[in-house]
Short mmCIF file of C-alpha atoms and ligand atoms in Angstrom, two decimals:
data_model
loop_
_atom_site.label_atom_id
_atom_site.label_comp_id
_atom_site.label_asym_id
_atom_site.label_seq_id
_atom_site.Cartn_x
_atom_site.Cartn_y
_atom_site.Cartn_z
CA MET E 1 0.00 0.00 0.00
CA ILE E 2 1.40 3.40 -1.01
CA ASP E 3 2.03 5.70 1.95
CA LEU E 4 -0.10 8.81 2.31
CA PRO E 5 1.72 11.96 1.09
CA LYS E 6 3.65 13.98 3.67
CA LEU E 7 2.83 17.67 3.24
CA GLU E 8 6.39 18.76 3.97
CA ASP E 9 7.70 16.66 1.07
CA TYR E 10 5.69 18.79 -1.36
CA ASP E 11 6.00 22.37 -0.06
CA VAL E 12 2.48 22.13 1.40
CA SER E 13 1.85 23.47 4.92
CA PRO E 14 -0.79 22.35 7.47
CA ARG E 15 -1.05 26.04 8.46
CA THR E 16 -0.85 27.87 5.11
CA GLY E 17 -1.74 25.13 2.63
CA PHE E 18 -0.25 25.83 -0.83
CA LEU E 19 0.86 29.33 0.23
CA PRO E 20 4.54 29.37 1.23
CA GLU E 21 5.02 28.65 4.95
CA GLU E 22 7.07 31.86 5.18
CA LEU E 23 5.72 35.12 3.71
CA PRO E 24 6.84 35.72 0.11
CA LEU E 25 9.87 37.92 -0.52
CA GLU E 26 8.72 41.51 -1.18
CA ARG E 27 11.93 42.54 -2.97
CA LEU E 28 15.05 40.72 -4.15
CA PRO E 29 17.81 41.61 -1.65
CA GLN E 30 20.71 41.69 -4.11
CA GLU E 31 21.63 45.17 -5.40
CA TYR E 32 22.31 43.40 -8.70
CA TYR E 33 18.56 42.92 -9.25
CA LYS E 34 17.67 46.52 -8.40
CA PRO E 35 16.86 47.29 -12.07
CA TRP E 36 14.14 44.61 -12.06
CA GLU E 37 12.59 45.76 -8.77
CA ASP E 38 12.78 49.42 -9.75
CA LEU E 39 10.97 48.69 -13.03
CA VAL E 40 8.21 46.63 -11.48
CA SER E 41 7.72 49.16 -8.66
CA VAL E 42 6.48 51.69 -11.27
CA LEU E 43 4.74 49.17 -13.53
CA SER E 44 1.32 50.84 -13.37
CA SER E 45 2.88 54.21 -14.24
CA LEU E 46 4.72 52.73 -17.21
CA ILE E 47 1.46 51.20 -18.47
CA LEU E 48 -0.43 54.45 -17.81
CA THR E 49 2.10 56.52 -19.78
CA LYS E 50 2.33 53.82 -22.48
CA ARG E 51 6.11 53.67 -21.91
CA ILE E 52 6.39 50.06 -20.68
CA ARG E 53 7.82 48.67 -23.92
CA ASN E 54 10.27 51.51 -24.60
CA VAL E 55 11.56 51.54 -21.04
CA VAL E 56 12.10 47.75 -21.05
CA ASP E 57 13.77 47.92 -24.45
CA GLU E 58 16.06 50.80 -23.50
CA LYS E 59 16.64 50.57 -19.76
CA MET E 60 16.25 46.94 -18.63
CA PRO E 61 19.65 45.14 -18.50
CA LEU E 62 20.07 41.44 -19.30
CA LEU E 63 20.78 39.91 -15.86
CA LYS E 64 21.90 36.43 -14.82
CA VAL E 65 19.93 34.35 -12.34
CA ASP E 66 22.99 32.79 -10.69
CA ARG E 67 22.86 35.34 -7.86
CA LEU E 68 19.51 33.88 -6.69
CA THR E 69 20.25 31.69 -3.66
CA ASN E 70 16.93 30.10 -2.57
CA ASP E 71 13.42 29.24 -3.72
CA ALA E 72 11.91 32.38 -2.18
CA GLN E 73 14.20 34.47 -4.39
CA TYR E 74 13.45 32.36 -7.47
CA ARG E 75 9.71 32.82 -6.80
CA ARG E 76 10.09 36.60 -6.43
CA ALA E 77 12.14 36.75 -9.65
CA TYR E 78 9.46 34.67 -11.43
CA SER E 79 6.69 36.98 -10.22
CA VAL E 80 8.60 40.14 -11.26
CA LEU E 81 9.50 38.77 -14.69
CA THR E 82 6.02 37.43 -15.48
CA PHE E 83 4.36 40.72 -14.54
CA LEU E 84 6.88 42.50 -16.79
CA ALA E 85 6.31 39.96 -19.58
CA HIS E 86 2.53 40.40 -19.56
CA ALA E 87 2.74 44.18 -19.29
CA TYR E 88 5.14 44.15 -22.27
CA VAL E 89 3.03 41.80 -24.43
CA TRP E 90 -0.37 43.32 -23.63
CA GLY E 91 0.87 46.84 -22.84
CA VAL E 92 -1.41 49.31 -24.57
CA GLY E 93 -2.87 49.01 -28.06
CA GLU E 94 -1.88 46.03 -30.20
CA PRO E 95 -0.17 43.12 -28.38
CA LYS E 96 3.52 42.39 -28.95
CA ASP E 97 4.32 38.89 -30.25
CA LYS E 98 7.96 38.95 -29.13
CA LEU E 99 9.55 39.22 -25.69
CA PRO E 100 12.97 40.89 -25.46
CA ILE E 101 15.82 38.71 -24.22
CA GLN E 102 16.26 40.75 -21.04
CA ILE E 103 12.86 39.39 -19.96
CA SER E 104 12.79 36.02 -21.73
CA GLN E 105 16.22 34.62 -20.83
CA PRO E 106 16.01 35.01 -17.02
CA LEU E 107 12.32 34.10 -17.11
CA LEU E 108 13.02 30.79 -18.87
CA GLN E 109 15.73 30.04 -16.31
CA VAL E 110 13.72 30.77 -13.17
CA SER E 111 10.68 28.96 -14.62
CA ALA E 112 12.77 25.85 -15.28
CA HIS E 113 14.06 25.98 -11.69
CA LEU E 114 10.52 26.25 -10.27
CA GLU E 115 9.18 23.71 -12.82
CA ILE E 116 6.44 26.10 -13.94
CA PRO E 117 5.74 27.67 -17.38
CA PRO E 118 7.32 31.05 -18.27
CA VAL E 119 3.97 32.88 -18.17
CA LEU E 120 1.93 34.65 -15.45
CA THR E 121 0.26 31.89 -13.47
CA TYR E 122 -1.88 31.74 -10.34
CA SER E 123 1.37 31.11 -8.42
CA GLY E 124 3.03 34.27 -9.71
CA CYS E 125 0.18 36.68 -9.02
CA VAL E 126 -1.50 35.00 -6.02
CA LEU E 127 0.52 32.39 -4.10
CA TRP E 128 3.81 34.33 -4.16
CA ASN E 129 2.48 37.88 -4.36
CA TYR E 130 1.19 39.00 -0.96
CA LYS E 131 2.53 40.69 2.19
CA GLU E 132 1.35 41.40 5.73
CA ILE E 133 0.26 44.99 6.39
CA PHE E 134 0.96 44.84 10.14
CA LYS E 135 3.73 42.31 10.91
CA GLY E 136 2.78 39.61 13.34
CA GLU E 137 -0.98 40.14 13.19
CA ASP E 138 -3.17 37.13 12.32
CA MET E 139 -3.62 36.26 8.65
CA SER E 140 -6.88 37.84 7.41
CA LEU E 141 -8.18 39.83 4.48
CA ASP E 142 -7.84 42.87 6.78
CA ASN E 143 -4.10 42.39 7.07
CA ILE E 144 -2.75 41.48 3.63
CA ASP E 145 -1.92 43.43 0.49
CA CYS E 146 -0.37 42.52 -2.87
CA ILE E 147 3.30 43.06 -3.61
CA THR E 148 2.94 43.63 -7.38
CA THR E 149 0.01 44.53 -9.66
CA PHE E 150 -0.47 45.89 -13.18
CA THR E 151 -2.79 48.72 -12.22
CA GLY E 152 -1.79 49.55 -8.64
CA GLY E 153 -5.52 49.70 -7.91
CA ILE E 154 -7.69 48.37 -5.11
CA ASP E 155 -9.77 46.20 -7.45
CA GLU E 156 -6.80 44.23 -8.77
CA ASN E 157 -5.26 43.88 -5.32
CA TRP E 158 -8.50 42.54 -3.94
CA PHE E 159 -8.96 40.20 -6.90
CA TYR E 160 -5.74 38.36 -5.99
CA LEU E 161 -6.07 38.70 -2.22
CA VAL E 162 -9.42 36.89 -2.07
CA SER E 163 -7.63 33.89 -3.54
CA VAL E 164 -4.70 34.28 -1.15
CA TYR E 165 -7.05 34.09 1.82
CA PHE E 166 -8.98 31.28 0.12
CA GLU E 167 -5.73 29.29 -0.07
CA TYR E 168 -4.95 30.04 3.59
CA LYS E 169 -8.41 28.93 4.78
CA GLY E 170 -8.16 25.88 2.55
CA ALA E 171 -5.21 24.43 4.46
CA ASN E 172 -7.55 22.83 7.00
CA CYS E 173 -9.51 21.09 4.23
CA ILE E 174 -6.33 19.31 3.14
CA VAL E 175 -5.41 18.37 6.73
CA GLN E 176 -8.89 16.99 7.48
CA GLY E 177 -9.03 15.13 4.18
CA LEU E 178 -5.69 13.39 4.78
CA GLU E 179 -6.70 12.56 8.38
CA ALA E 180 -9.91 10.98 7.03
CA LEU E 181 -7.84 8.81 4.67
CA LYS E 182 -5.52 7.83 7.55
CA SER E 183 -8.47 6.91 9.81
CA ALA E 184 -10.03 4.89 6.99
CA ARG E 185 -6.78 2.90 6.66
CA ASN E 186 -6.93 2.24 10.44
CA GLY E 187 -10.59 1.20 10.23
CA GLU E 188 -11.63 4.02 12.61
CA ILE E 189 -15.02 4.80 11.10
CA GLU E 190 -16.04 7.35 13.76
CA LYS E 191 -12.84 9.29 13.16
CA VAL E 192 -13.41 9.21 9.40
CA THR E 193 -16.87 10.66 9.99
CA ALA E 194 -15.54 13.36 12.32
CA HIS E 195 -12.81 14.43 9.88
CA LEU E 196 -15.26 14.54 6.97
CA GLN E 197 -17.63 16.69 9.07
CA GLN E 198 -14.73 19.07 9.79
CA MET E 199 -13.84 19.08 6.08
CA ALA E 200 -17.42 19.93 5.08
CA GLY E 201 -17.41 22.94 7.40
CA ALA E 202 -14.03 24.07 6.09
CA ILE E 203 -15.18 23.80 2.44
CA ASP E 204 -18.31 25.78 3.28
CA GLU E 205 -16.09 28.61 4.53
CA LEU E 206 -14.27 28.68 1.17
CA GLY E 207 -17.49 29.62 -0.57
CA SER E 208 -18.01 32.51 1.83
CA VAL E 209 -14.47 33.74 1.22
CA MET E 210 -14.95 33.70 -2.55
CA MET E 211 -18.18 35.68 -2.31
CA GLN E 212 -16.22 38.54 -0.70
CA MET E 213 -14.86 39.24 -4.19
CA GLU E 214 -17.63 41.78 -4.72
CA ASP E 215 -16.66 43.79 -1.62
CA MET E 216 -13.73 45.55 -3.29
CA CYS E 217 -13.43 44.32 -6.89
CA ASP E 218 -15.76 45.97 -9.37
CA PRO E 219 -16.84 43.67 -12.27
CA HIS E 220 -16.47 46.42 -14.88
CA ILE E 221 -12.95 47.36 -13.75
CA PHE E 222 -12.03 43.68 -13.54
CA TYR E 223 -13.26 42.86 -17.03
CA PHE E 224 -11.99 45.92 -18.91
CA ARG E 225 -8.93 47.03 -16.97
CA ILE E 226 -7.44 44.02 -15.20
CA ARG E 227 -8.45 40.82 -17.03
CA PRO E 228 -6.72 41.68 -20.33
CA TYR E 229 -3.30 41.52 -18.62
CA LEU E 230 -4.05 38.09 -17.13
CA ALA E 231 -4.35 36.54 -20.58
CA GLY E 232 -1.83 34.12 -21.93
CA TRP E 233 -0.89 33.56 -25.55
CA LYS E 234 -2.43 30.28 -26.59
CA ASN E 235 -5.22 30.24 -29.22
CA MET E 236 -5.34 34.02 -28.97
CA THR E 237 -5.85 34.79 -32.66
CA ASP E 238 -8.81 37.06 -31.85
CA ALA E 239 -6.56 39.07 -29.55
CA GLY E 240 -3.90 39.48 -32.23
CA LEU E 241 -1.51 36.71 -31.22
CA PRO E 242 -2.27 33.89 -33.69
CA ASN E 243 1.02 32.06 -33.11
CA GLY E 244 1.81 32.87 -29.52
CA VAL E 245 4.93 34.81 -28.49
CA ILE E 246 8.59 34.47 -29.49
CA TYR E 247 10.89 34.41 -26.46
CA GLY E 248 14.02 36.43 -27.17
CA ASN E 249 16.10 34.99 -30.02
CA GLU E 250 14.22 31.69 -30.23
CA LYS E 251 13.03 30.74 -33.69
CA LEU E 252 9.63 29.28 -32.78
CA PRO E 253 6.91 31.09 -30.84
CA ARG E 254 5.63 29.64 -27.59
CA ALA E 255 1.97 29.29 -26.62
CA TYR E 256 0.81 29.29 -22.99
CA SER E 257 -2.54 29.72 -21.27
CA GLY E 258 -2.99 32.67 -18.94
CA GLY E 259 -3.54 32.59 -15.20
CA SER E 260 -6.60 31.01 -13.66
CA ASN E 261 -7.80 29.67 -10.35
CA ALA E 262 -7.99 26.39 -12.20
CA GLN E 263 -4.23 26.43 -11.49
CA SER E 264 -4.98 26.37 -7.76
CA SER E 265 -3.83 23.03 -6.34
CA LEU E 266 -6.34 23.40 -3.50
CA ILE E 267 -9.56 22.72 -5.36
CA GLN E 268 -7.92 19.95 -7.40
CA ALA E 269 -6.76 18.41 -4.09
CA LEU E 270 -10.33 18.57 -2.75
CA ASP E 271 -11.65 16.86 -5.90
CA LEU E 272 -9.04 14.13 -5.47
CA LEU E 273 -9.69 13.68 -1.72
CA LEU E 274 -13.43 13.33 -2.40
CA ASN E 275 -12.97 11.31 -5.61
CA VAL E 276 -14.79 13.90 -7.72
CA GLU E 277 -13.89 13.12 -11.34
CA HIS E 278 -14.08 15.62 -14.17
CA HIS E 279 -14.33 14.69 -17.82
CA ALA E 280 -13.73 16.59 -21.02
CA THR E 281 -16.42 19.23 -21.40
CA GLY E 282 -19.45 17.83 -23.09
CA GLU E 283 -18.28 14.24 -22.74
CA LYS E 284 -19.51 11.68 -20.26
CA GLU E 285 -17.11 9.33 -18.55
CA LYS E 286 -14.93 7.50 -21.04
CA LEU E 287 -13.30 4.22 -20.17
CA GLY E 288 -9.68 4.86 -19.28
CA SER E 289 -10.15 8.59 -19.72
CA SER E 290 -7.50 10.33 -17.72
CA GLY E 291 -9.92 12.92 -16.40
CA HIS E 292 -10.52 16.36 -17.82
CA SER E 293 -7.84 17.50 -20.28
CA PHE E 294 -8.15 21.14 -19.15
CA ILE E 295 -8.03 20.31 -15.44
CA ASN E 296 -5.04 18.03 -16.07
CA GLU E 297 -3.39 20.61 -18.31
CA MET E 298 -3.69 23.22 -15.56
CA ARG E 299 -1.57 20.97 -13.34
CA GLU E 300 1.30 21.76 -15.72
CA TYR E 301 0.84 25.39 -14.65
CA MET E 302 1.43 24.61 -10.97
CA PRO E 303 4.83 24.54 -9.23
CA GLY E 304 6.46 21.12 -9.69
CA LYS E 305 6.17 20.06 -6.04
CA HIS E 306 2.45 20.92 -5.85
CA ARG E 307 1.82 19.04 -9.09
CA ARG E 308 3.56 15.98 -7.65
CA PHE E 309 1.51 16.26 -4.45
CA LEU E 310 -1.66 15.92 -6.54
CA GLU E 311 -0.16 13.00 -8.46
CA HIS E 312 0.65 11.23 -5.16
CA LEU E 313 -2.84 11.97 -3.81
CA SER E 314 -4.39 10.42 -6.90
CA LYS E 315 -2.73 7.10 -6.00
CA VAL E 316 -4.09 6.86 -2.44
CA ASN E 317 -7.51 8.57 -2.57
CA ASN E 318 -10.03 5.87 -1.76
CA ILE E 319 -12.52 7.65 0.52
CA HIS E 320 -15.41 7.15 -1.90
CA GLU E 321 -14.76 3.41 -1.93
CA TYR E 322 -14.49 3.36 1.86
CA VAL E 323 -17.81 5.17 2.25
CA ARG E 324 -19.47 2.89 -0.30
CA SER E 325 -18.22 -0.21 1.54
CA ASN E 326 -19.60 1.18 4.81
CA SER E 327 -22.81 2.59 3.33
CA GLY E 328 -24.77 1.14 6.26
CA ASN E 329 -23.26 3.78 8.48
CA GLU E 330 -25.60 6.70 7.85
CA GLU E 331 -23.50 9.27 9.72
CA LEU E 332 -20.45 8.39 7.62
CA VAL E 333 -22.41 8.62 4.35
CA LEU E 334 -24.00 11.93 5.37
CA SER E 335 -20.63 13.44 6.31
CA TYR E 336 -19.16 12.49 2.93
CA ASP E 337 -22.17 13.78 1.00
CA ALA E 338 -22.04 16.99 3.04
CA CYS E 339 -18.48 17.59 1.76
CA LEU E 340 -19.74 17.17 -1.80
CA ALA E 341 -22.71 19.45 -1.13
CA MET E 342 -20.39 22.18 0.12
CA LEU E 343 -18.03 21.76 -2.85
CA LYS E 344 -20.95 21.87 -5.27
CA SER E 345 -22.30 24.95 -3.50
CA PHE E 346 -18.86 26.54 -3.91
CA ARG E 347 -18.99 25.88 -7.65
CA ASP E 348 -22.51 27.24 -7.84
CA LYS E 349 -21.41 30.47 -6.17
CA HIS E 350 -18.39 30.61 -8.50
CA ILE E 351 -20.66 30.45 -11.54
CA GLN E 352 -22.56 33.43 -10.12
CA ILE E 353 -19.26 35.30 -9.85
CA VAL E 354 -18.27 34.37 -13.42
CA THR E 355 -21.65 35.51 -14.66
CA ARG E 356 -21.29 38.95 -13.08
CA TYR E 357 -17.59 39.46 -13.85
CA ILE E 358 -17.35 38.04 -17.37
CA ILE E 359 -20.61 37.11 -19.02
CA LEU E 360 -22.62 40.22 -18.19
CA GLN E 361 -19.58 42.46 -18.86
CA ALA E 362 -18.99 40.82 -22.24
CA GLN E 363 -22.62 41.32 -23.18
CA LYS E 364 -22.39 44.95 -22.04
CA SER E 365 -19.30 45.39 -24.18
CA ARG E 366 -21.11 43.99 -27.22
CA ASN E 367 -24.16 46.15 -26.60
CA LEU E 368 -21.98 49.25 -26.34
CA GLY E 369 -20.38 48.38 -29.68
CA SER E 370 -16.94 49.53 -30.85
CA THR E 371 -17.02 52.84 -28.96
CA SER E 372 -16.77 50.90 -25.72
CA THR E 373 -13.49 49.39 -26.78
CA LYS E 374 -11.94 52.70 -27.80
CA THR E 375 -10.44 53.23 -24.35
CA VAL E 376 -10.16 49.52 -23.72
CA ARG E 377 -6.95 47.78 -24.64
CA SER E 378 -7.12 45.85 -27.85
CA GLY E 379 -6.30 42.50 -26.31
CA LEU E 380 -9.01 40.55 -24.66
CA ALA E 381 -11.91 42.87 -24.58
CA LYS E 382 -11.86 43.20 -28.36
CA LYS E 383 -14.86 41.46 -29.80
CA SER E 384 -13.82 38.85 -32.29
CA SER E 385 -15.98 38.22 -35.32
CA SER E 386 -17.22 35.05 -33.62
CA GLN E 387 -18.34 37.24 -30.71
CA GLN E 388 -16.39 34.91 -28.43
CA GLU E 389 -14.82 36.12 -25.24
CA ARG E 390 -11.39 34.60 -24.46
CA GLY E 391 -10.97 33.32 -20.87
CA THR E 392 -7.76 33.24 -18.85
CA GLY E 393 -7.43 29.48 -18.66
CA GLY E 394 -8.99 28.83 -22.03
CA THR E 395 -12.25 26.98 -21.40
CA ALA E 396 -15.66 27.35 -22.96
CA LEU E 397 -16.41 28.66 -19.57
CA LEU E 398 -20.14 28.14 -18.93
CA PRO E 399 -20.33 24.54 -20.22
CA PHE E 400 -17.02 23.78 -18.46
CA LEU E 401 -17.95 25.33 -15.11
CA LYS E 402 -21.46 23.91 -15.10
CA GLN E 403 -20.09 20.46 -15.89
CA CYS E 404 -17.50 20.74 -13.10
CA ARG E 405 -20.34 21.63 -10.75
CA ASP E 406 -22.64 18.84 -11.92
CA GLU E 407 -19.85 16.25 -11.75
CA THR E 408 -19.35 17.26 -8.12
CA GLY E 409 -22.97 16.42 -7.37
CA SER E 410 -23.00 13.12 -9.21
CA THR E 411 -20.28 11.71 -6.93
CA ALA E 412 -22.63 11.50 -3.93
CA ALA E 413 -22.60 8.11 -2.22
CA SER E 414 -26.24 7.94 -1.28
CA SER E 415 -29.48 8.42 -3.13
CA TRP E 416 -30.22 11.00 -0.42
CA GLY E 417 -26.97 12.69 -1.34
CA LYS E 418 -27.76 12.69 -5.04
CA ARG E 419 -31.24 14.08 -4.38
CA MET E 420 -29.78 16.66 -2.00
CA LEU E 421 -27.09 17.65 -4.47
CA VAL E 422 -29.44 17.90 -7.39
CA ASP E 423 -32.24 19.96 -5.85
CA GLY E 424 -30.45 20.46 -2.56
CA MET E 425 -29.45 23.98 -3.48
CA LEU E 426 -33.05 24.93 -2.72
CA GLN E 427 -33.10 23.03 0.58
CA LEU E 428 -29.83 24.72 1.48
CA ASN E 429 -31.60 27.93 0.62
CA ILE E 430 -29.07 28.52 -2.15
CA LYS E 431 -30.76 30.34 -4.99
CA PRO E 432 -30.53 28.55 -8.34
CA VAL E 433 -27.64 30.15 -10.15
CA SER E 434 -28.64 32.95 -12.48
CA ALA E 435 -26.02 31.65 -14.90
CA ASP E 436 -28.21 28.65 -15.55
CA SER E 437 -30.57 31.04 -17.20
CA VAL E 438 -27.79 32.66 -19.22
CA GLN E 439 -27.77 31.41 -22.78
CA ASP E 440 -24.84 29.13 -23.57
CA ASP E 441 -24.97 30.31 -27.15
CA ASP E 442 -22.61 33.12 -26.26
CA ASN E 443 -20.13 30.34 -25.81
CA ILE E 444 -17.94 32.77 -23.92
CA VAL E 445 -14.66 30.99 -23.46
CA GLY E 446 -11.83 31.25 -20.98
CA LEU E 447 -9.32 34.08 -21.34
CA ALA E 448 -6.23 32.55 -22.79
CA GLY E 449 -7.82 30.81 -25.69
CA SER E 450 -9.49 27.43 -25.62
CA TRP E 451 -6.97 24.79 -24.72
CA ASN E 452 -6.14 21.99 -27.09
CA ASN E 453 -4.51 18.68 -26.62
CA ASP E 454 -1.09 19.31 -28.06
CA ASN E 455 0.25 20.30 -24.74
CA ASP E 456 3.48 22.20 -25.43
CA GLN E 457 4.76 21.47 -21.98
CA LYS E 458 4.50 17.73 -22.69
CA LYS E 459 7.22 18.18 -25.32
CA GLY E 460 9.40 19.73 -22.65
CA HIS E 461 9.02 22.92 -24.58
CA TRP E 462 9.63 25.03 -21.49
C1 HEM C 1 -13.65 37.73 -10.75
C2 HEM C 1 -13.35 36.53 -10.25
C3 HEM C 1 -13.28 35.27 -11.07
C4 HEM C 1 -13.57 35.02 -12.37
C5 HEM C 1 -14.04 35.98 -13.44
C6 HEM C 1 -13.34 33.62 -12.58
C7 HEM C 1 -13.49 32.98 -13.80
C8 HEM C 1 -13.16 31.65 -14.03
C9 HEM C 1 -13.15 31.02 -15.32
C10 HEM C 1 -13.50 31.70 -16.64
C11 HEM C 1 -12.77 29.74 -15.15
C12 HEM C 1 -12.67 28.65 -16.22
C13 HEM C 1 -11.23 28.33 -16.47
C14 HEM C 1 -10.59 29.50 -17.16
O1 HEM C 1 -10.85 29.69 -18.37
O2 HEM C 1 -9.83 30.21 -16.51
C15 HEM C 1 -12.52 29.56 -13.74
C16 HEM C 1 -12.10 28.40 -13.18
C17 HEM C 1 -11.99 28.22 -11.83
N1 HEM C 1 -12.12 29.20 -10.86
FE1 HEM C 1 -12.58 31.10 -11.14
N2 HEM C 1 -12.93 33.04 -11.43
C18 HEM C 1 -12.86 34.03 -10.49
C19 HEM C 1 -12.45 33.91 -9.19
C20 HEM C 1 -12.25 32.72 -8.58
C21 HEM C 1 -11.94 32.57 -7.19
C22 HEM C 1 -11.83 33.73 -6.20
C23 HEM C 1 -11.81 31.25 -6.97
C24 HEM C 1 -11.49 30.54 -5.71
C25 HEM C 1 -11.47 31.17 -4.55
C26 HEM C 1 -12.01 30.56 -8.23
C27 HEM C 1 -11.94 29.21 -8.42
C28 HEM C 1 -11.93 28.58 -9.65
C29 HEM C 1 -11.67 27.17 -9.85
C30 HEM C 1 -11.39 26.16 -8.74
C31 HEM C 1 -11.71 26.94 -11.21
C32 HEM C 1 -11.51 25.60 -11.95
C33 HEM C 1 -12.89 25.05 -12.31
C34 HEM C 1 -13.48 24.23 -11.17
O3 HEM C 1 -12.70 23.50 -10.50
O4 HEM C 1 -14.70 24.33 -10.95
N3 HEM C 1 -12.28 31.49 -9.20
N4 HEM C 1 -12.77 30.75 -13.07
N1 NFK C 2 -10.18 32.65 -14.87
C1 NFK C 2 -10.51 34.07 -14.66
C2 NFK C 2 -9.34 34.85 -14.14
C3 NFK C 2 -8.88 34.32 -12.86
O1 NFK C 2 -9.67 33.76 -12.12
C4 NFK C 2 -7.47 34.46 -12.47
C5 NFK C 2 -6.52 34.76 -13.42
C6 NFK C 2 -5.20 34.93 -13.04
C7 NFK C 2 -4.83 34.81 -11.71
C8 NFK C 2 -5.79 34.55 -10.75
C9 NFK C 2 -7.12 34.37 -11.14
N2 NFK C 2 -8.10 34.09 -10.27
C10 NFK C 2 -8.22 34.69 -9.06
O2 NFK C 2 -7.36 35.11 -8.37
C11 NFK C 2 -11.00 34.71 -15.95
O3 NFK C 2 -11.12 34.00 -16.97
O4 NFK C 2 -11.26 35.92 -15.90
#
């Protein structure tokens, strides 16, 4: 029997989850990297004055990464370079399909060290991009701020910080889920039930955290001012990058998806712990299917150690089987189905968020016609002839997100659970999601272009 994963072997913390145990580095300490930190400290001004590309071209030196001495420094360098890369590519006006070597060369090196693609990912703008306001105070949304942003505005800060706090609160879900697996191995059914009850409560809290997005992040500002910079350069023909981006003096362009919470290891860990399986959008379970291509592809956009944690988890996650083989124990079954109900409720709430922040904004943009895009950067908000929005991770987002949600419900162990999870949203007094009434025909897709199967990373392309 394969041992259960040890969190410390995979850079996962029982206290902070997938956030680093120690606070991220706010600035590289070496004087040598001062040019990078100075540039990124005025990033919003360089975008505002439309000088980002000229200043990088003329003032940014080509630096080596051999002065970086630990992972915290490599992570800070990765965050700095990916913010600079996206500001350079998306800048203002037409996107640039080539990165200068002073960005691309160090970025390729630090990405290889961290085993993560050389593009802005959830790790670069969320996991490794926050600081405490008052040192020593408890971790809370009242005491954290971002280190780097494109706009320097409250809305963008808050957009990332909600996910930072979501990751912090999610640590307990991982701990409880692993304890439930351990108790199941020891045949301690009461302990399994207790840990699953704790896990259900912890997952419920995640939904509440996510709904705080609307407190300080305005949907219009998000969609028109922030989201365009989060895009990647894969399948982004509509946005003016048909072939991706050339990195420095390389001959072939590279194509990468943009950032997305789908790159959060936390929710994928919860799916694995609860044996929730996702399949390619629009397809039912296929024999031998290795799960959802997009969800699996997003694992390539996680730090190597977190990716391997999920791979290990996928070899030992048998809670569904344990519950099924003890289905006579009603308390156990209810505690498992409660975890699924909370996870499904989370996905329902998320679809509400996506509706307000993308779908309704995209429709508004179409209704306003071309004048609305005059002040909006040409990248992602530009309406393509197919009237398709591009999403950050690259999914046909409503079908994908609804299917993720429905697959969560269909995992329930009991008929009660299935009934609860199908119409349970009403019993839980959770309003049916407005998105269900939104027409799919918009087929608004994820930001960085719909993913495809020829996964560049698989060819070791980065
Ligand atoms: C304005 C806020 C947000 C928007 C517009 C948004 C949009 C999206 C979109 C379009 C996707 C589909 C994949 C892609 O193309 O990127 C997605 C996936 C996902 N998002 Fe969000 N998201 C937001 C915030 C959040 C937050 C705060 C969380 C968690 C706290 C979250 C959790 C997820 C997860 C886990 C997925 C993967 C799909 C799944 O497992 O159900 N999102 N999001
Ligand atoms: N998938 C979202 C964007 C998104 O959620 C996201 C993108 C980059 C980094 C973090 C993100 N999510 C929340 O922090 C979208 O398509 O707009």
